[in-house]
mmCIF file of C-alpha atoms in Angstrom:
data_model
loop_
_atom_site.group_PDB
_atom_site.id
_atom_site.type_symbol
_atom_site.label_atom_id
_atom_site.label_comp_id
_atom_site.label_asym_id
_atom_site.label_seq_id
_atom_site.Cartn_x
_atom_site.Cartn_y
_atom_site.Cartn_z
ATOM 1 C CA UNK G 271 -7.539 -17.703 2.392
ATOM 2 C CA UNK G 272 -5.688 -14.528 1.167
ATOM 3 C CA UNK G 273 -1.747 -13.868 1.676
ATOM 4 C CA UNK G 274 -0.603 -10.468 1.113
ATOM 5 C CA UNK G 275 3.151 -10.542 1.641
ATOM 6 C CA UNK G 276 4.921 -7.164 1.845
ATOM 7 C CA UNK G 277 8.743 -5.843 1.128
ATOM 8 C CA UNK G 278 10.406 -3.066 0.802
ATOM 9 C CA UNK G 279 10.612 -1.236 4.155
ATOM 10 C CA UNK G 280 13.501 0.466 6.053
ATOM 11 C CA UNK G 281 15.643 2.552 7.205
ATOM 12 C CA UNK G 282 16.506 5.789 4.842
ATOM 13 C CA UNK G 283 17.893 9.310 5.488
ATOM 14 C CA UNK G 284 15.930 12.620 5.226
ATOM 15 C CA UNK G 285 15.591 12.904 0.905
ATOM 16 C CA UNK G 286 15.974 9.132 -0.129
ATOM 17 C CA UNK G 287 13.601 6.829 -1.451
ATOM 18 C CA UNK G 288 12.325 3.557 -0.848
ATOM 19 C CA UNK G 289 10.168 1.371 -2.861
ATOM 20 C CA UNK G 290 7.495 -1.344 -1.428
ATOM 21 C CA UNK G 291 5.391 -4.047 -3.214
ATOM 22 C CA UNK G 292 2.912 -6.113 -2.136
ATOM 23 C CA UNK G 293 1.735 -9.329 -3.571
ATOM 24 C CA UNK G 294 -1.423 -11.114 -2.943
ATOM 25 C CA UNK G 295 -2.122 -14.881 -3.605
ATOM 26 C CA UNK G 296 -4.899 -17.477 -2.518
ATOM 27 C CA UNK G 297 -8.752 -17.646 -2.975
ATOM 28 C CA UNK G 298 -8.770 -14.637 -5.166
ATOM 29 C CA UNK G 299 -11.187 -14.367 -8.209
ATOM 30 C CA UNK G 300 -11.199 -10.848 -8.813
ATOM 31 C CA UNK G 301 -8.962 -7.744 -7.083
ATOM 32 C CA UNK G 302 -11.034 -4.646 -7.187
ATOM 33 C CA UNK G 303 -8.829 -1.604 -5.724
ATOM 34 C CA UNK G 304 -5.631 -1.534 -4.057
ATOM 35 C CA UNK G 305 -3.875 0.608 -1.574
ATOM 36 C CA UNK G 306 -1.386 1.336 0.973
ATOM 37 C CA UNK G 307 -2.073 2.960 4.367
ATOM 38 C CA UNK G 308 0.433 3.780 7.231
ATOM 39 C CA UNK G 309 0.078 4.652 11.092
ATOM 40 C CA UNK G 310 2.329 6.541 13.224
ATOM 41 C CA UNK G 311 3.236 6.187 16.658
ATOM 42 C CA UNK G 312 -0.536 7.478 18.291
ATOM 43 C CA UNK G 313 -2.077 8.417 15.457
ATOM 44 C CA UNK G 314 -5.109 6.714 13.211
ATOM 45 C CA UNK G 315 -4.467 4.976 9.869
ATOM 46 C CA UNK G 316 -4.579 6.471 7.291
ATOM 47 C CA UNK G 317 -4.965 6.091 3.128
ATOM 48 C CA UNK G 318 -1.577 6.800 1.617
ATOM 49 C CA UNK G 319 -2.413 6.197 -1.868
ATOM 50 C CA UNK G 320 -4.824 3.739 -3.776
ATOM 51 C CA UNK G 321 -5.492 2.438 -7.546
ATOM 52 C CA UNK G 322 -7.934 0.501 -9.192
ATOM 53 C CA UNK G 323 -7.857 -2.232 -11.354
ATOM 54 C CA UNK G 324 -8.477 0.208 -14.234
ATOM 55 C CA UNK G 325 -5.886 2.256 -13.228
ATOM 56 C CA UNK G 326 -6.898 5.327 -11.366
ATOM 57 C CA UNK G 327 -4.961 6.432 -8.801
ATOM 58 C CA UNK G 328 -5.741 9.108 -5.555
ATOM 59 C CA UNK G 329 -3.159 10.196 -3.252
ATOM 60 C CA UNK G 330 -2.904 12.311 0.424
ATOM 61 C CA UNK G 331 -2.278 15.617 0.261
ATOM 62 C CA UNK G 332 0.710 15.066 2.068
ATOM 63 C CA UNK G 333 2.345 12.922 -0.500
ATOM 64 C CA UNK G 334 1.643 14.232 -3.554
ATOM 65 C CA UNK G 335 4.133 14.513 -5.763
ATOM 66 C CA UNK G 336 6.455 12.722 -3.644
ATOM 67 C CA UNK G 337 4.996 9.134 -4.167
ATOM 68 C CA UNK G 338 3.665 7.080 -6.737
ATOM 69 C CA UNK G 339 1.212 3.809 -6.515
ATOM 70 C CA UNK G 340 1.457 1.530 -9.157
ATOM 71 C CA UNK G 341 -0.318 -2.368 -9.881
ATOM 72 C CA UNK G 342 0.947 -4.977 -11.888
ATOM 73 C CA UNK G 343 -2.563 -6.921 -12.471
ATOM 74 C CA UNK G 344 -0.842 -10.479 -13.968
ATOM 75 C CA UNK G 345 0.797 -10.586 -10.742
ATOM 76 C CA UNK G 346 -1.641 -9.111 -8.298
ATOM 77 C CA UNK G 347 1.123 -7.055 -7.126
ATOM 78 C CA UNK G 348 1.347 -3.400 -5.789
ATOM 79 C CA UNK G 349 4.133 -1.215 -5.483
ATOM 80 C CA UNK G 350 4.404 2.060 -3.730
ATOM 81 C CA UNK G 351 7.502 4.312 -4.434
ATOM 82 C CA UNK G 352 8.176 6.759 -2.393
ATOM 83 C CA UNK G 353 10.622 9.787 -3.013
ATOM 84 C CA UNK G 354 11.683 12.724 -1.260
ATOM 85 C CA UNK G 355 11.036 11.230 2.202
ATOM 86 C CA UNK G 356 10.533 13.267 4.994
ATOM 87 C CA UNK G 357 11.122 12.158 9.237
ATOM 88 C CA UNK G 358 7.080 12.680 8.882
ATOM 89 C CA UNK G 359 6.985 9.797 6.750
ATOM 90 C CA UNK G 360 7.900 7.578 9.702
ATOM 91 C CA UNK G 361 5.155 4.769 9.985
ATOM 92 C CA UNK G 362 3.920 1.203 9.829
ATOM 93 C CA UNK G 363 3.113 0.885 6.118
ATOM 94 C CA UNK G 364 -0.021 -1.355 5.246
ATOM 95 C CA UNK G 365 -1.250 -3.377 2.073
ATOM 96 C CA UNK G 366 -4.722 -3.622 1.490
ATOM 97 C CA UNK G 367 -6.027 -5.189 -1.097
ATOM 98 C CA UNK G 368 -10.221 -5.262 -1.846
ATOM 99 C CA UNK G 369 -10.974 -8.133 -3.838
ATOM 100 C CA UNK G 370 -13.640 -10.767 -4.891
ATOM 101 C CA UNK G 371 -13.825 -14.224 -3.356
ATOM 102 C CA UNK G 372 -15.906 -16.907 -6.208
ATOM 103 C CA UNK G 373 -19.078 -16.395 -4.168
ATOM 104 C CA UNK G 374 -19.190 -12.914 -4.956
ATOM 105 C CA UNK G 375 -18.106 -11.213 -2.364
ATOM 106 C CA UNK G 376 -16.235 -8.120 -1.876
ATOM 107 C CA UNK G 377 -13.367 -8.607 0.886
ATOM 108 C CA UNK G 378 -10.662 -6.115 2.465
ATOM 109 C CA UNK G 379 -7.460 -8.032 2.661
ATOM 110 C CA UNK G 380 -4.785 -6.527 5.357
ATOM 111 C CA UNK G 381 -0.719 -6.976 4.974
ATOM 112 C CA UNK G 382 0.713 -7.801 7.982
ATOM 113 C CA UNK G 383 2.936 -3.932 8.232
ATOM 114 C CA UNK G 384 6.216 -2.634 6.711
ATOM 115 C CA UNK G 385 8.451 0.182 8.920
ATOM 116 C CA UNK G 386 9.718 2.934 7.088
ATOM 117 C CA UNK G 387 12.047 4.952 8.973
ATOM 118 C CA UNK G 388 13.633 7.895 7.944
ATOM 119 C CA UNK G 389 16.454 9.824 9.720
ATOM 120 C CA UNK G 390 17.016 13.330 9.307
#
């Protein structure tokens, strides 16, 4: 079994910042990438921002610039901060973490959704 616990979500105003982590802990031998996705009211989800273990890091269009993903590997922790927030930022925010189980398999893990809500 994986956990991925999340924190960090709320309510902000139009301009503010918020900053969410994401730690994962159980029958983990290896964590591969790791990412955060969100979903709006009626729409798909989709990939905020990712990084992998080495430290490469993509980003949507949409957020660039704004937000930054970041990974603390001796904790299997990832943090998203996120500046300059706009009402279009309004979503369910989502962990995912791709890792390797001992039998050698490679896994998507799913956090169990943060609300950010910002007021403008």
């Amino acid at each position: 079994q994986v956990q991925l616990v999340e924190s960090g979500g709320g309510l902000v105003q139009a301009g503010g910042s918020l900053r969410l982590s994401c730690a994962a802990s159980g029958s983990i031998f290896s964590i591969n990438a790791m990412g955060w996705y969100r979903q709006a009211p009626g729409k798909e989800r989709e990939l905020v921002a990712a990084i992998t273990r080495g430290g490469s890091t993509n980003y949507a269009d949409s957020v660039k610039g704004r937000f930054s993903i970041s990974r603390d590997n001796a904790k299997n922790t990832v943090y998203l901060q996120m500046n300059s927030l706009k009402p279009e930022d309004i979503a369910v925010y989502y962990c995912n973490v791709k890792a390797w189980n001992v039998l050698g398999n490679l896994n998507d893990y799913w956090g169990q959704g943060t609300q950010v809500t910002v007021s403008s």
